[in-house]
mmCIF file of C-alpha atoms in Angstrom:
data_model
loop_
_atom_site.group_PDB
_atom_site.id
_atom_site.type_symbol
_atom_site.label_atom_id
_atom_site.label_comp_id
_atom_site.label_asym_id
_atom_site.label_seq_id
_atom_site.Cartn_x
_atom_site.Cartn_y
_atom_site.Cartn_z
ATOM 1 C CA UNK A 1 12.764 37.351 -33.018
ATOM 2 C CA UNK A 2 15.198 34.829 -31.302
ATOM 3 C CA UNK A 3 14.655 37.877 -28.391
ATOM 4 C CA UNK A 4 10.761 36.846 -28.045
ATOM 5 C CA UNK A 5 11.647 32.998 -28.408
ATOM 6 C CA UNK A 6 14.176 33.373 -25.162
ATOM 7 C CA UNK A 7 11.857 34.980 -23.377
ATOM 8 C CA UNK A 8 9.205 32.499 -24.057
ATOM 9 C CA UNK A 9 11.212 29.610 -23.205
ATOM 10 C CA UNK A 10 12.389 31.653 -19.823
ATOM 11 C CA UNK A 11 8.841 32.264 -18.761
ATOM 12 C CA UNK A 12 8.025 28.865 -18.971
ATOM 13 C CA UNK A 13 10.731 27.397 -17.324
ATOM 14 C CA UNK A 14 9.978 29.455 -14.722
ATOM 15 C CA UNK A 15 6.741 28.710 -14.119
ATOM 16 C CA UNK A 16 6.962 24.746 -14.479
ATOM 17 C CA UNK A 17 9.707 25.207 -11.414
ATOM 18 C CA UNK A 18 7.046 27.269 -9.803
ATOM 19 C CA UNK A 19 4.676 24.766 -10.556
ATOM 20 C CA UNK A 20 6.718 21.681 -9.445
ATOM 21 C CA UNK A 21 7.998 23.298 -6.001
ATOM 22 C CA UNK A 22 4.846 23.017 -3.832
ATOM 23 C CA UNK A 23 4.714 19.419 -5.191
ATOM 24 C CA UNK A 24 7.959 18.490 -4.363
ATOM 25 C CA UNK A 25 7.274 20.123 -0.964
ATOM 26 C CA UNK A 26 4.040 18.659 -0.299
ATOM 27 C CA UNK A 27 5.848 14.982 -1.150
ATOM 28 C CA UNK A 28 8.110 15.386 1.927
ATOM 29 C CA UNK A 29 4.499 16.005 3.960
ATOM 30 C CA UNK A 30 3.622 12.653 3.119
ATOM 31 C CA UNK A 31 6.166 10.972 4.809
ATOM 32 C CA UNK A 32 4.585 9.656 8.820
ATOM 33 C CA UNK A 33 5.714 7.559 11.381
ATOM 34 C CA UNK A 34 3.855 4.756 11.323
ATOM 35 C CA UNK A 35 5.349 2.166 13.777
ATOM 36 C CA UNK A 36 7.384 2.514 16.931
ATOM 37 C CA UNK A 37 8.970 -0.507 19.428
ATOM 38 C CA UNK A 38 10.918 1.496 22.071
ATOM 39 C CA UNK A 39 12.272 -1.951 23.217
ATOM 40 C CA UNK A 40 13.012 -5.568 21.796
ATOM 41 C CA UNK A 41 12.491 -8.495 23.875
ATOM 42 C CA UNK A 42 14.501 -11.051 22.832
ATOM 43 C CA UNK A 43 15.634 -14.798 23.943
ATOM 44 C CA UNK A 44 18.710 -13.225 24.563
ATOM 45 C CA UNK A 45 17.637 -9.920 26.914
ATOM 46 C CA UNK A 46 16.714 -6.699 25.485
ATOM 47 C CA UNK A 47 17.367 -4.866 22.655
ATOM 48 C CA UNK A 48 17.291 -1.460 20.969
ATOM 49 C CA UNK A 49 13.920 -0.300 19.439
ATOM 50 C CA UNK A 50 13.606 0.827 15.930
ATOM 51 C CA UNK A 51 11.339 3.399 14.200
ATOM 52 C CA UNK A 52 9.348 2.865 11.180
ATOM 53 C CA UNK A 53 8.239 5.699 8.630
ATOM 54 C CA UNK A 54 5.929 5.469 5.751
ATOM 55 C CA UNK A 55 6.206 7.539 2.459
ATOM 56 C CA UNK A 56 2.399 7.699 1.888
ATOM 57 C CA UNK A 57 2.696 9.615 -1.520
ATOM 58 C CA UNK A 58 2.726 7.848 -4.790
ATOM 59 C CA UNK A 59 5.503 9.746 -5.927
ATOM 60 C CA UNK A 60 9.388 8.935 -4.739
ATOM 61 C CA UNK A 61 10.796 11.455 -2.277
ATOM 62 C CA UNK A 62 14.411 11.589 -1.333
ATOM 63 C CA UNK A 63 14.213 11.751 2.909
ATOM 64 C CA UNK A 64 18.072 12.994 2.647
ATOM 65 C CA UNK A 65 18.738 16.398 5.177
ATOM 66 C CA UNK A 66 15.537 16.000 6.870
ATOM 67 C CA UNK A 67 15.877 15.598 10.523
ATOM 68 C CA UNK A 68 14.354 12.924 13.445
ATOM 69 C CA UNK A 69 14.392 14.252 17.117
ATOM 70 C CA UNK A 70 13.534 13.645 20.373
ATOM 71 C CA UNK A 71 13.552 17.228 21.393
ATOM 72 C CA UNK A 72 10.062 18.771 21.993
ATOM 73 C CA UNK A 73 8.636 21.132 19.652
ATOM 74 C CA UNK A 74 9.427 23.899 22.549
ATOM 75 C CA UNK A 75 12.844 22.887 22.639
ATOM 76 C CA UNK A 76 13.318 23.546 18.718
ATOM 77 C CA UNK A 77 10.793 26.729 18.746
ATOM 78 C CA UNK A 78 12.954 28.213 21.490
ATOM 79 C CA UNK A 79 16.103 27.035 19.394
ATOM 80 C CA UNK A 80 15.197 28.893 16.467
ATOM 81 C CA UNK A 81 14.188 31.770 18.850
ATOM 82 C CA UNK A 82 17.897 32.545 19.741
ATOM 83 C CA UNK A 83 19.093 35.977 18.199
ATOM 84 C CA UNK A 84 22.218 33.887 17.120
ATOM 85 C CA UNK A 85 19.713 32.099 14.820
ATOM 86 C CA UNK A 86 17.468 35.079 14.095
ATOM 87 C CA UNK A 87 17.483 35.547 10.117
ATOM 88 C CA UNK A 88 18.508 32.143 9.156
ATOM 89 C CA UNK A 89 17.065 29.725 7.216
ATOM 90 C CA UNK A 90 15.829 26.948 8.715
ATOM 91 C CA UNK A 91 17.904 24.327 7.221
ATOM 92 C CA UNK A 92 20.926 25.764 8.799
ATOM 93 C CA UNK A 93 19.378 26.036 12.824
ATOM 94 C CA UNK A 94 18.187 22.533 12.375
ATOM 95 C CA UNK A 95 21.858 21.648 11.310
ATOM 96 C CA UNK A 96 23.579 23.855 13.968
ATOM 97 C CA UNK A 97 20.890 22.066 16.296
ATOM 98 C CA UNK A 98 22.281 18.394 15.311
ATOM 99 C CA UNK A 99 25.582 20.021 15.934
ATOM 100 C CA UNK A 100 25.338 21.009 18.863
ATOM 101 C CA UNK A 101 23.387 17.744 20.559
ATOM 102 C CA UNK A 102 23.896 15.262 18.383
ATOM 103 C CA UNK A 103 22.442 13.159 20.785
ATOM 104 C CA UNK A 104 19.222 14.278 20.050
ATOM 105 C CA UNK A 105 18.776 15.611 16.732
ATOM 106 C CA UNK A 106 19.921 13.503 13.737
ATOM 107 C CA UNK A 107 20.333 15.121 9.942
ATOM 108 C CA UNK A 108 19.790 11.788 7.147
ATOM 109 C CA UNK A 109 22.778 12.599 5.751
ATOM 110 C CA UNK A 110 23.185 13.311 1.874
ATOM 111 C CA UNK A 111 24.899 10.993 -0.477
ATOM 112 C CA UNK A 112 23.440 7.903 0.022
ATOM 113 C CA UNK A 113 20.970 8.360 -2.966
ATOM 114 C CA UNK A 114 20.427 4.816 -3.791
ATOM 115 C CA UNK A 115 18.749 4.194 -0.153
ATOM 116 C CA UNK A 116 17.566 7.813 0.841
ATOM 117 C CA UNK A 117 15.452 7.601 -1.868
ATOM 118 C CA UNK A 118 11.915 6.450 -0.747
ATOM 119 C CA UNK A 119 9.489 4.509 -3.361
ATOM 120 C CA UNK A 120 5.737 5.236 -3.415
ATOM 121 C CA UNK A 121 3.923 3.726 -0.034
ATOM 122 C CA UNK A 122 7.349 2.088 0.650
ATOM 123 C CA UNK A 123 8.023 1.642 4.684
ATOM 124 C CA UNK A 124 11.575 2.265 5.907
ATOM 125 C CA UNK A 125 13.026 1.505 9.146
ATOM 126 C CA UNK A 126 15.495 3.771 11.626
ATOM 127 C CA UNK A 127 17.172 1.574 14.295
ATOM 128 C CA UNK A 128 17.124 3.285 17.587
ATOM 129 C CA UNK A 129 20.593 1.942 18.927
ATOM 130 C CA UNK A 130 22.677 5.472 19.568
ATOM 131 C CA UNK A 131 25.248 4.635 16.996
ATOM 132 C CA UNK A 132 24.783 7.083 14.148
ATOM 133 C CA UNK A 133 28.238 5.637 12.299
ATOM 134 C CA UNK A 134 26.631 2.256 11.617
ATOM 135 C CA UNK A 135 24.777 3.890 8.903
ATOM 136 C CA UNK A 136 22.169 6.604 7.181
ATOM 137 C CA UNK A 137 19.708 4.555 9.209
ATOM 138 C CA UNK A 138 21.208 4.203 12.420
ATOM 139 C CA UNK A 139 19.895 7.030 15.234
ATOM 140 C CA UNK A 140 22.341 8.465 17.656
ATOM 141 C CA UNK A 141 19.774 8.063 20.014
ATOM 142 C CA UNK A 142 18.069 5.551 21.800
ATOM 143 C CA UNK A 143 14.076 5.550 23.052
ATOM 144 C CA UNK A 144 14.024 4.719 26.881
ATOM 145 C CA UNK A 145 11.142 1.696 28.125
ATOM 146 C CA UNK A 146 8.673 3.131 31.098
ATOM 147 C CA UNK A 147 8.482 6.567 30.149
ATOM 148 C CA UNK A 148 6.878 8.422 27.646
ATOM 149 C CA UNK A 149 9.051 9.240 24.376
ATOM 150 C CA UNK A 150 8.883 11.811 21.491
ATOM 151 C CA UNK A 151 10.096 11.702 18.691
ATOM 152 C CA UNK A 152 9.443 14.390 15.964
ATOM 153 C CA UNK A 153 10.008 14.665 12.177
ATOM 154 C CA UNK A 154 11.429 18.117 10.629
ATOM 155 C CA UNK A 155 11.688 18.842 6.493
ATOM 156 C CA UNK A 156 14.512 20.443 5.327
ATOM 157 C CA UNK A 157 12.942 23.873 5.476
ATOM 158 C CA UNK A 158 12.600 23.918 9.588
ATOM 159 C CA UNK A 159 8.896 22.934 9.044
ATOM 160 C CA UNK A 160 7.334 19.979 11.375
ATOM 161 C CA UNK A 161 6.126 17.200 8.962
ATOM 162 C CA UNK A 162 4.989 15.002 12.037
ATOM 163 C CA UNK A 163 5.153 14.139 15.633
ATOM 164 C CA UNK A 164 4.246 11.213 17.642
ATOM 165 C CA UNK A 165 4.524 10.407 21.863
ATOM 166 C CA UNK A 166 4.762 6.928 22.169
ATOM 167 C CA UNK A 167 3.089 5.920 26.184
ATOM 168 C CA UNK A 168 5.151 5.002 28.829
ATOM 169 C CA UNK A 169 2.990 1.578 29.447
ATOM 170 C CA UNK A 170 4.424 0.020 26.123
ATOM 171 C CA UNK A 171 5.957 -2.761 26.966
ATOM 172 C CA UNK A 172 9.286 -4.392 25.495
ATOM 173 C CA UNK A 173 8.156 -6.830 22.119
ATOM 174 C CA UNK A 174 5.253 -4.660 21.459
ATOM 175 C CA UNK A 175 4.778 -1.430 19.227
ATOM 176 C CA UNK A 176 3.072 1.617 18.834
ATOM 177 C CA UNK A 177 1.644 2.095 15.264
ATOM 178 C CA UNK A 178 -1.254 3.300 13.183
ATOM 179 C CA UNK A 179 -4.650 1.596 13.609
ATOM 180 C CA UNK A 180 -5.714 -0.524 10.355
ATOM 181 C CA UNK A 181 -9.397 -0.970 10.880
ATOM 182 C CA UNK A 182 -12.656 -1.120 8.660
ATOM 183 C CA UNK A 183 -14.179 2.783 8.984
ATOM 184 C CA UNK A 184 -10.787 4.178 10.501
ATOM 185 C CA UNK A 185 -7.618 6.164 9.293
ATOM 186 C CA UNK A 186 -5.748 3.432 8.156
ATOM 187 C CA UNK A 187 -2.949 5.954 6.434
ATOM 188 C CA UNK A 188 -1.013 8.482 8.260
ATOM 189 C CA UNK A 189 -3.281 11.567 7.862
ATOM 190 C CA UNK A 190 -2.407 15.634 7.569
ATOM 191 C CA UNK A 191 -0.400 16.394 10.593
ATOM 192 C CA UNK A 192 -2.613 17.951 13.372
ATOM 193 C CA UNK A 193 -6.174 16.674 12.339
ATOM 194 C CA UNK A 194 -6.206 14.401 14.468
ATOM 195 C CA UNK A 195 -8.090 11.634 12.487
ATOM 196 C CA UNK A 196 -4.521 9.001 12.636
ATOM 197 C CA UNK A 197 -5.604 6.527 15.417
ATOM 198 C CA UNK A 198 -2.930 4.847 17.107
ATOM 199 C CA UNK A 199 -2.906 0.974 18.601
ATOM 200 C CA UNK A 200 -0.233 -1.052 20.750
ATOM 201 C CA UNK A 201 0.481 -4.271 18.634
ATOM 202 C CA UNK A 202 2.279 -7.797 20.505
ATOM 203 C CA UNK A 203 2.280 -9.737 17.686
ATOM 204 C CA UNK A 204 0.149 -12.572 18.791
ATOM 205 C CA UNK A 205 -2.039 -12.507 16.288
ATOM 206 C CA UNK A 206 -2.644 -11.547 12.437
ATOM 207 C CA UNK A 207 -4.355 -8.141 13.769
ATOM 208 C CA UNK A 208 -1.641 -6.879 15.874
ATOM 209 C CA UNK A 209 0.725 -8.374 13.713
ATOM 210 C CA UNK A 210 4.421 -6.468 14.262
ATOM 211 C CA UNK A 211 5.347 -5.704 10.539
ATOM 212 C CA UNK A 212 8.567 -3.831 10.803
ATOM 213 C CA UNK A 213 9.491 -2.525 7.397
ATOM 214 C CA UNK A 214 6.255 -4.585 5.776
ATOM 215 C CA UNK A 215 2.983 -3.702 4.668
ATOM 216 C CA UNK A 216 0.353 -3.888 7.165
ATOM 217 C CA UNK A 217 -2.111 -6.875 6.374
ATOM 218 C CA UNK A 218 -5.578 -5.573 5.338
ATOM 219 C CA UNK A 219 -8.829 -7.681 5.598
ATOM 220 C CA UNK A 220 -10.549 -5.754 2.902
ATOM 221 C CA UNK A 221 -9.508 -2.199 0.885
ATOM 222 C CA UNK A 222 -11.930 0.192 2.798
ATOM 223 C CA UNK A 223 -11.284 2.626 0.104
ATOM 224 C CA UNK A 224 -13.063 0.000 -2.464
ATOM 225 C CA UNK A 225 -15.510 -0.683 -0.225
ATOM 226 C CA UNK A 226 -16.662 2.835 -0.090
ATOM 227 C CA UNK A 227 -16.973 3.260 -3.376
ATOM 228 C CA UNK A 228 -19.059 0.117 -4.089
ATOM 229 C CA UNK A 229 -21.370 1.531 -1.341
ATOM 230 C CA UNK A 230 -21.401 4.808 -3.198
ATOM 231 C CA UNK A 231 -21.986 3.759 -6.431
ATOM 232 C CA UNK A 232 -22.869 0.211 -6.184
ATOM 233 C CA UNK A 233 -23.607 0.211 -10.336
ATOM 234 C CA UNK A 234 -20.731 1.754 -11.750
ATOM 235 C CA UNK A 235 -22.606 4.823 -12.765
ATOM 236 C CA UNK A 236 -20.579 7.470 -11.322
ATOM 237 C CA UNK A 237 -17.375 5.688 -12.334
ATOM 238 C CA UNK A 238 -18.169 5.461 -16.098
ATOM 239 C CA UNK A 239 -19.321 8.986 -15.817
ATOM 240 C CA UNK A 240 -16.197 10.130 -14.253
ATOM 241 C CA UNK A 241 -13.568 8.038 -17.075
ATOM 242 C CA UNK A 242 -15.481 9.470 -20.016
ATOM 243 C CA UNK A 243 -15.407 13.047 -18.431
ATOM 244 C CA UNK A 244 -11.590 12.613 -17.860
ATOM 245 C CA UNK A 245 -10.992 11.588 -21.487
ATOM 246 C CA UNK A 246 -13.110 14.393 -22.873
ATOM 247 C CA UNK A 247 -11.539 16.867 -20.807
ATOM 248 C CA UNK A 248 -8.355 15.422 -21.442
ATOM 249 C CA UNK A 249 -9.025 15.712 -25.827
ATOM 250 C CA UNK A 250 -10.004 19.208 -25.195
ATOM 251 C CA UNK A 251 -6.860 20.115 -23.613
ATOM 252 C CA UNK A 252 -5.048 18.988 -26.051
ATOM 253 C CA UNK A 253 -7.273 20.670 -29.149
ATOM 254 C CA UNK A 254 -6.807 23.755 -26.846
ATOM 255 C CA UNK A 255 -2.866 22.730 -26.629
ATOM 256 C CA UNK A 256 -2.389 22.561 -30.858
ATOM 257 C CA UNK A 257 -4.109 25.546 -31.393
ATOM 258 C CA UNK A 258 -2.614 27.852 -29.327
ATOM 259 C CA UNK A 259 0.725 26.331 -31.006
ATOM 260 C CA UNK A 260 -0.973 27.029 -34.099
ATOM 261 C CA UNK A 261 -2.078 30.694 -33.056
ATOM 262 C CA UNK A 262 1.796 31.469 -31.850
ATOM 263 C CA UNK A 263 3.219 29.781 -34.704
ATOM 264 C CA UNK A 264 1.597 32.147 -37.587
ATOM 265 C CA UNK A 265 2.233 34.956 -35.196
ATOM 266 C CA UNK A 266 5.450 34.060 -35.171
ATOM 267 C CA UNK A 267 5.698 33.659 -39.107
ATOM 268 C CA UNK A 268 3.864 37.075 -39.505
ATOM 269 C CA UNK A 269 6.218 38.702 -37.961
ATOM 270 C CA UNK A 270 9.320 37.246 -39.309
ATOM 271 C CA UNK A 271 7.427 38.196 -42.788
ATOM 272 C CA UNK A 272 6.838 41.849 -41.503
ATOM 273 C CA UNK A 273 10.383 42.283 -40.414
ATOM 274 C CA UNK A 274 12.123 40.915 -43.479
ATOM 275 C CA UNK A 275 9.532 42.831 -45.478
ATOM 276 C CA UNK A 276 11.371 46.474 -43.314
ATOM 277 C CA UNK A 277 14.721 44.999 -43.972
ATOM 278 C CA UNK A 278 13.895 44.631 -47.502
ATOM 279 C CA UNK A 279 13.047 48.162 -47.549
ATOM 280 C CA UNK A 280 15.761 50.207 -47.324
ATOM 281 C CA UNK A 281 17.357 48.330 -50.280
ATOM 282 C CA UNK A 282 14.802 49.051 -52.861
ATOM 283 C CA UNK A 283 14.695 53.190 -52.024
ATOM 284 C CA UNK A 284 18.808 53.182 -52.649
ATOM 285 C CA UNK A 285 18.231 51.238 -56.029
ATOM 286 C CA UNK A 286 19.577 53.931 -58.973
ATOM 287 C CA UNK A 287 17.230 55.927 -60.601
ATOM 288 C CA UNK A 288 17.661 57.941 -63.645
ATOM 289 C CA UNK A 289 19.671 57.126 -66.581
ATOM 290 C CA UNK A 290 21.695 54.761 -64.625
ATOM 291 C CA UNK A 291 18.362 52.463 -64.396
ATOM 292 C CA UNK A 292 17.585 53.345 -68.509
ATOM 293 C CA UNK A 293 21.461 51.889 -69.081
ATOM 294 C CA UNK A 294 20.963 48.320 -66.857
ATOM 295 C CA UNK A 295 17.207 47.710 -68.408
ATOM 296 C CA UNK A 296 19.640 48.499 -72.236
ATOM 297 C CA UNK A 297 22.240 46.053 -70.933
ATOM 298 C CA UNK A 298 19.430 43.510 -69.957
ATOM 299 C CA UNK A 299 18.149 43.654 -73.580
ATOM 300 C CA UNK A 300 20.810 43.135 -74.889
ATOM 301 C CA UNK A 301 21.557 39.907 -73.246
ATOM 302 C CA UNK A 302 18.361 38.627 -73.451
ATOM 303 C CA UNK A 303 18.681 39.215 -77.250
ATOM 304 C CA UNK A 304 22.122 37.266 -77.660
ATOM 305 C CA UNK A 305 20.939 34.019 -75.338
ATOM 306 C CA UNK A 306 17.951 33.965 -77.314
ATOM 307 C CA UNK A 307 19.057 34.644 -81.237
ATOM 308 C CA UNK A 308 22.868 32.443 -80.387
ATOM 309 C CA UNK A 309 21.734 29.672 -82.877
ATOM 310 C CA UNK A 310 21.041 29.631 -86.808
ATOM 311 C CA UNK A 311 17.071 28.492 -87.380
ATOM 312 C CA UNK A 312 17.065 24.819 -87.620
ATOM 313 C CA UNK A 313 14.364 22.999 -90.028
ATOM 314 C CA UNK A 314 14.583 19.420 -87.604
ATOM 315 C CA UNK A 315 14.923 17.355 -90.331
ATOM 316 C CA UNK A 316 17.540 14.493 -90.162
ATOM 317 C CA UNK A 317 18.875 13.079 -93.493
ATOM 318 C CA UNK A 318 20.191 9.520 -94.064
ATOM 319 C CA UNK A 319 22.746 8.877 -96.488
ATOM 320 C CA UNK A 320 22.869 4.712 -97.051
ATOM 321 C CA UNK A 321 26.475 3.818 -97.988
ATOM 322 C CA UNK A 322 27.141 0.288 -99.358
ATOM 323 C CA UNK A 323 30.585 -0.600 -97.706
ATOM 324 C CA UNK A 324 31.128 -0.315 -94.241
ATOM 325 C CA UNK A 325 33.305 -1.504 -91.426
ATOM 326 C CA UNK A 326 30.459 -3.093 -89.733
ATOM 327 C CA UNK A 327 29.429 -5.061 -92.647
ATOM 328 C CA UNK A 328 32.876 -6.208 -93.039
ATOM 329 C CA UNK A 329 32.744 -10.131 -92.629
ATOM 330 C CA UNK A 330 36.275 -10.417 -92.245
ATOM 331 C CA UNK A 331 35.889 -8.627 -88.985
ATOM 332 C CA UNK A 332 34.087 -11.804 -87.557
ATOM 333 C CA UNK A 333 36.330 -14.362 -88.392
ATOM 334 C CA UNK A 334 38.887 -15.970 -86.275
ATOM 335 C CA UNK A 335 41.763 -15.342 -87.258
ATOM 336 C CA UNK A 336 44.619 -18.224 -87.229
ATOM 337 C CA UNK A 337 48.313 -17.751 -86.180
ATOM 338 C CA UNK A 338 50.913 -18.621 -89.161
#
């Protein structure tokens, strides 16, 4: 029986770690650049641009071992091509890649938990100043002003979670970043669909407002909007929250009585297999005159227990006396020294 149990509980770890991978996995696909500035303009001169990502999930995902380039995806395609890296896993040519130009290929490093560690539709911010010992998020590289520059986004698997060419006409003080607009993509979308629209901001006013690590200001939720134009009543809404509570109370009568179903299963057979152990103990019980002599001896005792005591008529008799010691009144007197 504890057999069956084991392999119960093994199957179903196994799947829920089935189950969880392509989430965890599609998490890291979530995370999009959002907002670029190849170059600061300052009081002081220029400075060193900075890249912005966006974890667009609503789940935390730990960024740690993915990898930001400026290679081209032919560069890394032709990388991974190499019969030196034929039959690894992509983890390890990305890493051998950072290796061997570390100017252009950075690994987040592992260990710094506590910041790697990305909260729901959080922004974070790379600086692009070439100085990768400053910190996790400090790139080796920088992004050059008046030419075009790529930069590229790689999971931990080898697999391209996004790309993003920012144009050689942005100018120093202004970025590259995702259109927010009523009726447009205003969150990084799947990679390759080609729905994100991009914008250059300058910061001069609210709309093309430069919000590095900030949320973008919004007018109006377009996703609300929608819905109020879809369902301007509340029909479809109140439909929809008493189907998900319904559905949700049937899962659960579904859930108890399977774990009802297994549990007398489970009882039955516990039952059936003490009932076979139990078995082979009543076939080698002694038959015979051996089994006449125990039922004799059983008499017998039975007999003694019950026939150990004379017959008793339960009647109590009281025999007054007329002196006692607790009638004695000299017993409750004081008595003085001498």
């Amino acid at each position: 029986m504890n057999n069956v149990m084991n392999k119960k509980v093994l199957i179903l770890t196994l799947l829920t770690i089935v189950l969880a991978l392509p989430a965890m996995a599609q998490g890291r696909k979530n995370v999009r650049f959002n907002e670029i500035m190849v170059q600061q303009d300052s009081l002081g001169g220029y400075g060193n641009g900075w890249v912005e990502l966006y974890n667009s999930s609503y789940g935390t995902n730990a960024v740690e071992k993915m990898f930001i380039t400026t290679l081209s995806k032919d560069a890394v395609q032709a990388y991974f091509d190499l019969d030196k890296n034929k039959g690894k896993k992509g983890n390890e040519v990305l890493q051998n890649l950072s290796e061997a130009q570390p100017d252009k290929c950075y690994e987040i490093p592992r260990g710094d938990e506590r910041n790697t560690k990305i909260g729901p539709r959080t922004h974070f911010v790379f600086e692009a100043d070439g100085d990768a010992k400053a910190g996790t998020f400090h790139l080796p590289f920088t992004l050059t002003n008046g030419k075009d520059n790529y930069i590229a986004l790689y999971d931990v698997n080898g697999d391209l979670v996004d790309e993003v060419t920012i144009p050689a006409s942005l100018k120093p003080g202004e970025t590259y970043a995702i259109k927010v607009s009523k009726g447009a993509e205003t969150l990084p979308s799947v990679l390759g669909d080609g729905k994100t629209e991009w914008e250059v901001r300058d910061g001069k006013t609210l709309e093309t407002a430069i919000t590095k690590g900030n949320y973008n200001t919004r007018a109006e939720n377009e996703n609300i909007e929608l819905f109020h134009e879809k369902d301007p009543h509340g029909y479809w809404i109140a439909l929809i929250a008493m189907a998900v509570v319904f559905l949700a109370l049937i899962m659960l009568y579904l859930c108890f009585k399977l774990f009802g179903y297994f549990s007398k299963r489970s009882a039955g057979e516990q039952d059936t297999q003490a009932a076979a152990a139990a078995a082979p103990v009543a076939a080698a019980a002694p038959q015979g005159d051996a089994n006449g002599e125990a039922m004799a001896a059983i008499c017998m005792a039975l007999y003694q227990h019950l026939n150990a005591h004379d017959n008793e008529s339960g009647v109590l008799t009281l025999t007054p006396r007329d002196h006692t010691s607790w009638g004695d009144k000299s017993g409750l007197l004081r008595k003085l020294p001498r």
